[in-house]
CSV table of C-alpha atoms in Angstrom, one decimal:
chain,number,residue,atom,x,y,z
A,1,MET,CA,-62.2,-11.5,293.3
A,2,ILE,CA,-61.6,-10.4,289.9
A,3,GLY,CA,-58.4,-8.8,289.4
A,4,ARG,CA,-57.4,-6.5,287.0
A,5,LYS,CA,-55.3,-7.3,284.1
A,6,SER,CA,-52.2,-5.6,284.1
A,7,GLN,CA,-51.6,-3.6,281.0
A,8,ARG,CA,-48.0,-3.9,279.6
A,9,SER,CA,-46.5,-1.0,278.1
A,10,GLU,CA,-44.9,-1.9,275.0
A,11,LYS,CA,-42.3,0.3,274.2
A,12,VAL,CA,-41.7,1.4,270.2
A,13,GLN,CA,-38.4,1.7,269.5
A,14,ALA,CA,-38.0,4.6,266.9
A,15,GLY,CA,-35.8,4.3,263.9
A,16,GLU,CA,-33.1,6.5,264.2
A,17,PRO,CA,-31.5,8.0,260.4
A,18,LYS,CA,-28.8,6.2,259.2
A,19,GLY,CA,-25.9,8.2,257.8
A,20,PHE,CA,-24.0,7.5,254.7
A,21,ASP,CA,-21.2,5.0,256.4
A,22,ASP,CA,-24.2,2.8,257.5
A,23,TYR,CA,-24.6,1.5,254.2
A,24,ASP,CA,-22.5,-1.2,252.4
A,25,LEU,CA,-21.0,0.3,249.3
A,26,ARG,CA,-20.1,-2.3,246.7
A,27,LEU,CA,-17.0,-1.7,244.3
A,28,GLY,CA,-19.3,-1.3,241.2
A,29,ASP,CA,-21.2,1.7,242.7
A,30,VAL,CA,-18.1,3.3,243.4
A,31,MET,CA,-16.5,2.6,240.2
A,32,ARG,CA,-19.8,4.2,238.3
A,33,GLY,CA,-19.8,7.0,240.5
A,34,GLU,CA,-16.1,7.9,239.8
A,35,ARG,CA,-16.9,7.3,236.0
A,36,ALA,CA,-20.0,9.5,236.2
A,37,THR,CA,-18.0,12.4,238.1
A,38,MET,CA,-15.6,12.1,235.2
A,39,GLY,CA,-18.4,12.3,232.4
A,40,LYS,CA,-16.9,9.4,230.9
A,41,SER,CA,-19.0,6.2,229.2
A,42,LEU,CA,-18.0,2.8,228.7
A,43,LEU,CA,-17.4,3.5,225.4
A,44,ASP,CA,-15.0,6.4,226.0
A,45,VAL,CA,-13.2,4.1,228.8
A,46,GLN,CA,-12.7,1.5,226.0
A,47,ARG,CA,-11.0,4.1,223.5
A,48,GLU,CA,-8.8,5.3,226.3
A,49,LEU,CA,-7.7,2.1,228.1
A,50,ARG,CA,-7.8,-0.2,225.3
A,51,ILE,CA,-10.3,-2.6,227.0
A,52,LYS,CA,-13.4,-3.8,225.9
A,53,ALA,CA,-16.3,-2.1,227.2
A,54,ALA,CA,-17.8,-5.6,228.3
A,55,TYR,CA,-14.8,-6.0,230.4
A,56,ILE,CA,-15.3,-2.7,232.0
A,57,ALA,CA,-19.0,-3.4,232.8
A,58,ALA,CA,-17.9,-6.8,234.1
A,59,ILE,CA,-15.6,-5.2,236.7
A,60,GLU,CA,-18.3,-3.0,237.8
A,61,ASN,CA,-20.6,-5.7,238.1
A,62,CYS,CA,-17.8,-8.1,239.7
A,63,ASP,CA,-18.4,-10.8,237.1
A,64,PRO,CA,-15.3,-12.7,236.4
A,65,SER,CA,-17.0,-15.2,233.9
A,66,ALA,CA,-17.2,-12.6,231.4
A,67,PHE,CA,-13.5,-12.9,230.8
A,68,ASP,CA,-11.9,-15.0,228.2
A,69,THR,CA,-8.7,-15.3,229.9
A,70,PRO,CA,-8.8,-15.0,234.1
A,71,GLY,CA,-5.1,-14.1,234.2
A,72,PHE,CA,-5.7,-10.9,232.8
A,73,ILE,CA,-8.5,-9.9,235.4
A,74,ALA,CA,-6.0,-8.6,237.9
A,75,GLY,CA,-4.3,-6.3,235.3
A,76,TYR,CA,-7.7,-5.1,233.9
A,77,VAL,CA,-8.9,-4.3,237.4
A,78,ARG,CA,-6.1,-2.6,238.5
A,79,SER,CA,-5.7,-0.5,235.1
A,80,TYR,CA,-9.5,0.5,235.6
A,81,ALA,CA,-9.1,1.5,239.3
A,82,ARG,CA,-5.9,3.4,238.3
A,83,TYR,CA,-7.9,5.2,235.6
A,84,LEU,CA,-10.4,6.3,238.1
A,85,ASN,CA,-7.8,7.8,240.6
A,86,MET,CA,-8.5,5.0,243.0
A,87,ASP,CA,-6.1,2.6,244.9
A,88,PRO,CA,-5.5,-0.5,242.6
A,89,ASP,CA,-4.3,-3.1,245.2
A,90,ARG,CA,-7.8,-2.1,247.7
A,91,ALA,CA,-9.9,-2.0,244.5
A,92,PHE,CA,-8.7,-5.7,243.3
A,93,ALA,CA,-9.0,-7.1,246.7
A,94,GLN,CA,-12.6,-5.6,247.1
A,95,PHE,CA,-13.3,-7.1,243.6
A,96,CYS,CA,-12.0,-10.6,244.9
A,97,ALA,CA,-13.8,-10.3,247.9
A,98,GLU,CA,-17.1,-9.7,246.1
A,99,SER,CA,-16.9,-11.8,243.1
A,100,GLY,CA,-14.9,-14.7,244.9
A,101,PHE,CA,-11.9,-14.8,242.4
A,102,SER,CA,-8.6,-15.8,243.5
A,103,THR,CA,-5.7,-15.4,241.6
A,104,ALA,CA,-4.3,-18.5,240.0
A,105,HIS,CA,-0.6,-19.2,239.4
A,106,GLY,CA,0.3,-18.3,235.4
A,107,MET,CA,1.3,-22.0,235.0
A,108,SER,CA,-2.1,-23.7,236.1
A,109,ALA,CA,-4.8,-24.5,234.4
A,110,ALA,CA,-7.2,-22.1,236.0
A,111,ALA,CA,-5.2,-19.4,234.3
A,112,SER,CA,-5.4,-20.6,230.9
A,113,SER,CA,-8.0,-19.9,228.4
A,114,VAL,CA,-8.0,-23.3,227.2
A,115,ARG,CA,-9.7,-25.5,229.2
A,116,LYS,CA,-9.4,-29.5,228.7
A,117,ILE,CA,-12.7,-31.3,229.0
A,118,ASP,CA,-12.0,-34.9,230.4
A,119,THR,CA,-15.5,-36.4,230.3
A,120,PRO,CA,-17.9,-35.3,227.4
A,121,LYS,CA,-20.7,-33.5,228.3
A,122,GLN,CA,-22.7,-30.8,226.9
A,123,LEU,CA,-21.1,-27.5,226.7
A,124,PRO,CA,-23.4,-24.1,227.6
A,125,PRO,CA,-23.8,-22.2,224.8
A,126,GLU,CA,-21.3,-19.5,224.2
A,127,ARG,CA,-22.0,-16.2,225.9
A,128,ASP,CA,-22.2,-12.9,224.1
A,129,PRO,CA,-21.1,-10.4,226.1
A,130,PHE,CA,-22.7,-7.5,224.0
A,131,ALA,CA,-26.2,-9.1,224.1
A,132,SER,CA,-25.6,-9.9,228.0
A,133,PRO,CA,-28.1,-8.1,230.1
A,134,SER,CA,-24.8,-6.9,232.2
A,135,THR,CA,-24.0,-4.7,229.4
A,136,PRO,CA,-26.9,-2.3,229.3
A,137,PHE,CA,-25.2,0.5,226.9
A,138,VAL,CA,-25.4,-1.9,224.0
A,139,PRO,CA,-28.6,-1.4,222.1
A,140,ALA,CA,-30.8,-4.7,221.9
A,141,GLY,CA,-31.3,-6.2,218.5
A,142,GLU,CA,-34.4,-5.2,216.4
A,143,ALA,CA,-36.8,-7.2,214.6
A,144,PHE,CA,-36.9,-6.9,210.7
A,145,PHE,CA,-40.5,-5.6,210.5
A,146,SER,CA,-40.2,-3.4,213.1
A,147,ARG,CA,-37.8,-1.2,211.1
A,148,ILE,CA,-40.3,-0.7,208.4
A,149,GLU,CA,-42.5,2.2,208.8
A,150,PRO,CA,-46.4,2.0,207.6
A,151,GLY,CA,-45.7,5.5,205.9
A,152,ALA,CA,-42.8,4.2,203.9
A,153,ILE,CA,-45.0,1.5,202.7
A,154,GLY,CA,-47.7,3.8,201.6
A,155,SER,CA,-45.2,6.1,199.8
A,156,VAL,CA,-43.6,2.9,198.0
A,157,LEU,CA,-47.0,2.0,196.6
A,158,VAL,CA,-48.1,5.2,195.5
A,159,LEU,CA,-44.7,5.6,193.8
A,160,LEU,CA,-45.4,2.1,192.1
A,161,LEU,CA,-48.8,2.8,191.0
A,162,LEU,CA,-47.5,6.2,189.4
A,163,ILE,CA,-44.6,4.2,187.6
A,164,GLY,CA,-47.3,1.7,186.2
A,165,SER,CA,-49.7,4.5,185.2
A,166,ILE,CA,-47.2,6.0,183.1
A,167,GLY,CA,-46.0,3.2,181.5
A,168,PHE,CA,-49.6,2.0,180.9
A,169,GLY,CA,-50.3,5.8,179.3
A,170,GLY,CA,-47.3,5.5,177.4
A,171,TRP,CA,-47.8,2.1,176.0
A,172,THR,CA,-51.3,3.1,174.9
A,173,VAL,CA,-50.3,6.3,173.3
A,174,PHE,CA,-47.7,4.3,171.4
A,175,ASN,CA,-50.6,1.6,170.2
A,176,GLN,CA,-52.9,4.6,169.3
A,177,VAL,CA,-50.3,6.4,167.2
A,178,GLN,CA,-49.6,3.1,165.0
A,179,GLN,CA,-53.3,2.6,164.6
A,180,VAL,CA,-54.5,3.2,161.1
A,181,GLN,CA,-58.6,3.9,161.0
A,182,VAL,CA,-60.7,3.9,157.8
A,183,VAL,CA,-63.3,6.1,157.9
A,184,PRO,CA,-66.1,5.7,155.5
A,185,VAL,CA,-67.3,8.9,153.5
A,186,GLU,CA,-70.7,9.9,152.6
A,187,ASN,CA,-69.6,11.0,148.9
A,188,THR,CA,-69.2,8.1,146.8
A,189,PRO,CA,-65.8,8.5,144.4
A,190,ASP,CA,-66.4,9.8,140.6
A,191,VAL,CA,-65.5,7.5,137.8
A,192,LEU,CA,-63.1,9.2,135.7
A,193,SER,CA,-62.7,6.8,132.7
A,194,ASP,CA,-63.8,3.4,132.1
A,195,LEU,CA,-61.5,1.0,131.1
A,196,ASP,CA,-62.2,-2.5,129.6
A,197,PRO,CA,-59.6,-5.0,130.9
A,198,LEU,CA,-60.1,-7.2,127.7
A,199,GLN,CA,-59.2,-3.9,125.4
A,200,SER,CA,-55.6,-5.1,125.1
A,201,ALA,CA,-56.4,-8.7,124.6
A,202,ARG,CA,-58.8,-7.8,121.7
A,203,ALA,CA,-56.0,-5.6,120.3
A,204,SER,CA,-53.7,-8.3,120.4
A,205,THR,CA,-56.1,-11.0,118.8
A,206,SER,CA,-57.2,-8.7,116.0
A,207,ALA,CA,-53.7,-7.9,115.2
A,208,ASP,CA,-50.8,-10.2,113.9
A,209,THR,CA,-49.7,-12.6,116.4
A,210,ASN,CA,-46.1,-12.6,115.2
A,211,ASP,CA,-46.0,-8.9,116.3
A,212,PRO,CA,-48.0,-8.2,119.4
A,213,VAL,CA,-48.7,-4.8,120.4
A,214,ALA,CA,-48.2,-3.8,124.2
A,215,PRO,CA,-50.3,-0.9,125.8
A,216,ALA,CA,-48.4,2.0,126.3
A,217,PRO,CA,-47.8,2.8,130.1
A,218,GLU,CA,-48.2,6.4,129.4
A,219,ALA,CA,-51.5,6.0,128.7
A,220,LEU,CA,-52.5,4.9,132.4
A,221,ASP,CA,-50.4,7.4,134.0
A,222,ARG,CA,-52.1,10.1,132.3
A,223,LEU,CA,-55.3,9.1,133.9
A,224,TYR,CA,-53.6,10.3,137.2
A,225,ARG,CA,-51.7,13.2,136.2
A,226,PRO,CA,-52.9,16.7,135.8
A,227,GLN,CA,-52.6,17.8,132.0
A,228,ALA,CA,-49.8,20.2,131.1
A,229,LEU,CA,-50.8,23.6,129.8
A,230,ASP,CA,-49.1,24.6,126.4
A,231,VAL,CA,-48.5,28.1,127.6
A,232,PRO,CA,-48.0,28.8,131.5
A,233,VAL,CA,-50.1,31.6,133.1
A,234,LEU,CA,-48.1,34.2,134.7
A,235,VAL,CA,-49.4,36.6,137.2
A,236,ALA,CA,-47.1,39.8,138.0
A,237,ARG,CA,-47.0,40.1,142.0
A,238,ASP,CA,-46.6,44.1,141.4
A,239,ALA,CA,-49.0,44.3,138.7
A,240,PRO,CA,-50.9,47.2,140.1
A,241,ILE,CA,-47.5,49.2,140.4
A,242,SER,CA,-45.7,48.2,137.2
A,243,THR,CA,-48.8,49.1,135.0
A,244,LEU,CA,-48.7,52.3,136.2
A,245,ASP,CA,-47.6,55.5,133.9
A,246,PRO,CA,-46.1,58.4,135.2
A,247,SER,CA,-47.0,60.6,132.1
A,248,THR,CA,-50.6,60.0,132.9
A,249,VAL,CA,-50.8,59.7,136.9
A,250,GLY,CA,-49.1,62.0,139.3
A,251,VAL,CA,-47.4,65.5,139.4
A,252,PHE,CA,-45.9,64.8,135.9
A,253,ALA,CA,-49.2,63.7,134.0
A,254,ALA,CA,-49.7,65.9,131.3
A,255,PRO,CA,-52.4,68.4,131.7
A,256,GLU,CA,-55.7,67.8,130.1
A,257,GLY,CA,-57.7,70.1,127.9
A,258,PRO,CA,-57.3,71.2,124.6
A,259,ASP,CA,-56.1,74.9,125.3
A,260,LEU,CA,-53.4,74.1,127.8
A,261,PRO,CA,-49.8,73.8,126.1
A,262,GLN,CA,-47.9,70.3,126.6
A,263,VAL,CA,-45.2,70.4,129.2
A,264,ASP,CA,-41.9,68.2,128.5
A,265,ARG,CA,-41.2,65.7,131.1
A,266,SER,CA,-37.6,66.2,131.5
A,267,THR,CA,-38.3,70.0,131.9
A,268,ALA,CA,-40.7,69.5,134.8
A,269,ILE,CA,-38.6,67.1,136.5
A,270,ALA,CA,-35.4,69.6,136.2
A,271,GLN,CA,-37.8,72.4,137.7
A,272,ALA,CA,-38.8,70.2,140.5
A,273,LEU,CA,-35.4,69.3,141.5
A,274,ALA,CA,-34.4,72.9,141.4
A,275,GLU,CA,-37.3,74.0,143.6
A,276,ALA,CA,-36.2,71.2,146.0
A,277,GLN,CA,-32.7,72.3,146.2
A,278,ASP,CA,-33.7,76.1,147.2
A,279,GLY,CA,-36.1,74.8,149.9
A,280,GLU,CA,-33.1,73.1,151.2
A,281,ALA,CA,-31.0,76.3,151.1
A,282,LEU,CA,-33.7,78.5,152.4
A,283,ALA,CA,-34.4,76.1,155.6
A,284,SER,CA,-33.3,76.7,158.8
A,285,PRO,CA,-30.0,74.8,159.9
A,286,LEU,CA,-30.4,71.9,162.3
A,287,PRO,CA,-29.8,72.7,166.1
A,288,GLN,CA,-26.6,71.3,167.3
A,289,VAL,CA,-27.2,69.2,170.4
A,290,VAL,CA,-23.5,67.6,170.7
A,291,GLU,CA,-20.5,69.8,171.6
A,292,LYS,CA,-18.0,70.1,169.1
A,293,LEU,CA,-14.6,68.0,169.8
A,294,GLY,CA,-11.3,69.7,169.7
A,295,PRO,CA,-8.3,68.7,168.2
A,296,GLY,CA,-7.1,65.2,168.8
A,297,VAL,CA,-3.6,64.1,170.3
A,298,THR,CA,-1.5,61.7,168.3
A,299,ILE,CA,1.6,60.0,169.9
A,300,VAL,CA,4.2,59.7,167.4
A,301,ALA,CA,7.7,57.5,168.0
A,302,ALA,CA,10.9,58.7,166.3
A,303,ARG,CA,12.6,55.8,168.1
A,304,PRO,CA,11.7,52.5,170.0
A,305,SER,CA,10.5,53.9,173.4
A,306,TRP,CA,8.5,52.5,176.4
A,307,VAL,CA,5.3,54.1,176.9
A,308,ARG,CA,2.1,53.9,179.4
A,309,VAL,CA,-1.2,55.4,179.1
A,310,ARG,CA,-3.2,56.0,182.1
A,311,ALA,CA,-6.7,57.1,182.6
A,312,ALA,CA,-8.0,59.8,184.9
A,313,ASP,CA,-8.9,57.0,187.2
A,314,GLY,CA,-5.7,55.5,187.3
A,315,SER,CA,-6.4,52.6,185.2
A,316,THR,CA,-4.0,51.3,182.5
A,317,VAL,CA,-5.2,52.1,179.0
A,318,PHE,CA,-2.1,51.2,176.8
A,319,GLU,CA,1.2,50.2,177.7
A,320,ALA,CA,3.4,48.7,175.1
A,321,ILE,CA,6.7,49.7,173.5
A,322,LEU,CA,6.7,51.9,170.2
A,323,GLU,CA,9.0,51.2,167.7
A,324,ALA,CA,10.4,53.7,165.3
A,325,GLY,CA,7.3,55.1,163.0
A,326,ASP,CA,4.6,53.7,165.4
A,327,THR,CA,1.6,56.1,166.6
A,328,TYR,CA,-1.1,55.9,169.0
A,329,THR,CA,-4.2,58.1,168.8
A,330,VAL,CA,-5.5,59.1,172.4
A,331,ALA,CA,-9.2,59.0,173.0
A,332,GLN,CA,-10.7,62.2,174.0
A,333,THR,CA,-12.7,62.2,177.3
A,334,GLU,CA,-13.7,64.7,179.9
A,335,GLU,CA,-10.7,64.2,182.0
A,336,PRO,CA,-7.5,63.9,179.8
A,337,HIS,CA,-5.3,60.9,180.1
A,338,THR,CA,-1.9,60.9,181.4
A,339,ILE,CA,1.5,59.5,180.1
A,340,ARG,CA,4.8,57.8,181.2
A,341,VAL,CA,7.6,58.0,178.8
A,342,GLY,CA,11.0,55.9,179.1
A,343,GLU,CA,12.9,57.6,176.4
A,344,SER,CA,11.5,61.1,176.3
A,345,GLY,CA,13.5,62.4,173.4
A,346,ALA,CA,12.1,59.7,171.1
A,347,ILE,CA,7.9,60.6,171.6
A,348,TYR,CA,6.4,63.7,169.8
A,349,PHE,CA,3.0,64.8,169.8
A,350,ALA,CA,0.6,65.5,166.7
A,351,VAL,CA,-1.9,68.2,167.4
A,352,ASP,CA,-4.2,69.5,164.7
A,353,GLY,CA,-1.6,68.5,161.9
A,354,GLN,CA,1.6,69.9,163.9
A,355,THR,CA,3.9,67.9,165.6
A,356,TYR,CA,5.1,69.2,168.6
A,357,GLY,CA,8.0,68.0,171.2
A,358,PRO,CA,9.8,66.0,172.0
A,359,ALA,CA,8.5,65.0,175.5
A,360,GLY,CA,11.9,65.6,177.3
A,361,PRO,CA,15.6,65.4,176.8
A,362,ARG,CA,16.8,62.2,175.7
A,363,GLY,CA,17.6,59.4,178.2
A,364,SER,CA,15.3,61.0,180.7
A,365,VAL,CA,11.9,59.8,181.9
A,366,THR,CA,8.8,62.0,181.8
A,367,SER,CA,5.8,60.9,184.2
A,368,GLY,CA,2.2,62.3,184.7
A,369,LEU,CA,1.8,64.2,181.6
A,370,ALA,CA,-1.5,65.3,180.9
A,371,LEU,CA,-2.6,64.3,177.2
A,372,SER,CA,-4.6,67.1,176.1
A,373,ALA,CA,-4.4,69.4,173.5
A,374,ALA,CA,-4.3,72.7,175.3
A,375,ASN,CA,-1.7,71.4,177.8
A,376,LEU,CA,0.8,70.1,175.1
A,377,LEU,CA,0.2,73.4,173.3
A,378,ASP,CA,1.3,75.6,176.4
A,379,THR,CA,4.4,73.1,177.3
A,380,TYR,CA,5.7,72.2,174.2
A,381,GLN,CA,6.8,74.1,170.9
A,382,VAL,CA,6.7,73.1,167.5
A,383,ALA,CA,9.1,70.3,166.6
A,384,ASP,CA,12.2,71.0,164.3
A,385,ILE,CA,11.8,68.3,161.7
A,386,GLU,CA,15.3,69.0,160.3
A,387,ALA,CA,16.9,68.7,163.8
A,388,ASP,CA,16.0,65.0,164.4
A,389,GLY,CA,16.7,62.7,161.1
A,390,ASP,CA,14.6,60.2,162.5
A,391,LEU,CA,11.3,62.4,163.1
A,392,ALA,CA,11.9,63.7,159.5
A,393,ARG,CA,11.8,60.0,158.3
A,394,VAL,CA,8.9,59.1,160.4
A,395,VAL,CA,6.9,62.1,159.1
A,396,ALA,CA,7.6,61.5,155.7
A,397,GLU,CA,6.6,58.0,155.8
A,398,LEU,CA,3.3,59.0,157.8
A,399,GLN,CA,2.6,61.5,154.9
A,400,GLY,CA,3.4,59.3,152.0
A,401,LEU,CA,6.3,61.4,151.2
A,402,PRO,CA,9.9,60.0,150.0
A,403,ALA,CA,12.0,60.0,153.1
A,404,ALA,CA,15.3,62.5,153.1
A,405,SER,CA,18.6,60.8,152.9
A,406,PRO,CA,20.1,61.1,156.5
A,407,THR,CA,22.7,63.5,156.9
A,408,VAL,CA,25.9,63.3,158.4
A,409,ASP,CA,27.9,65.6,160.6
């Protein structure tokens, strides 16, 4: 009897989703998360806590071997946990549990950074924390040739080639300038004189041996110098003009013909000048294109006084202390200038040969007075020169007259 095989039903257990509490969080993950939440890098923590970035990375990796002195590990872990707003004791306990680090007594050898070696053995190479893979924030060292770009090499070669070309070109030009080239000519040189080299020897042998005659050096120099003229040839540059005769050419020339009377040249010149003057008198006058200026204004100081002259736009044109006898001519503009006087009784105004004023009573200040001829003629009367002895003396000095002696009341 063939029996049926019993089918076994295998139940597949479906995996249930895991929650956040199901995963085992390590201390380094929590610290890195808190540091990322604060937006701080390892270098930022190093600057703020004064702890090396390598030590901070070793704390996050739970690597106690990165510390030089094990006695400081507890303080570093607690300080870093307090910086991340974590429980320092709980963080240090978890660090010890994950790394297997145990706190040593301060006087023990394990807590000291200097370790005694009883038996000589080969020590492992010193570990550089900045070159260790446990510190990914430190960039790895680059090779020397990796920092050289091919484009920079080409630029340097082109620059060297350019400098070499300029130097070679300058050297070639310098040599070419110093060279002297002799070029043959087609025309043969002409013989100016045949000199006998034995002529001087023959003359010396034919003459007395006690009185030898040496050839004169001027004889040879004359062959290479142009012969001087006895009378220099002078050519006047204004010869065509200087050779003209006014009595024969032009308007003053004598009339030709036997029947015409001879006219004296001086009489003709006088008649021509008289006609020219009559023509200028009859000619119409030139049109006037510029307006005639009115009488000017001159400030006259009979005694020392402070004066300031302003233009129409408010700018200061003149400012000074006028001493007795000083004058200042006011420029004539479209808008008249204004004056401010400290001692009004000492300032007068000269308009068209007449003196007007004073600007005000003695000891008073005059301000905003327009320095136009029309305004001064309307405001002031002709000054009484005899009443002011200082003014009489100043006017006499300006006119070149002897000053009158001051009167004493």
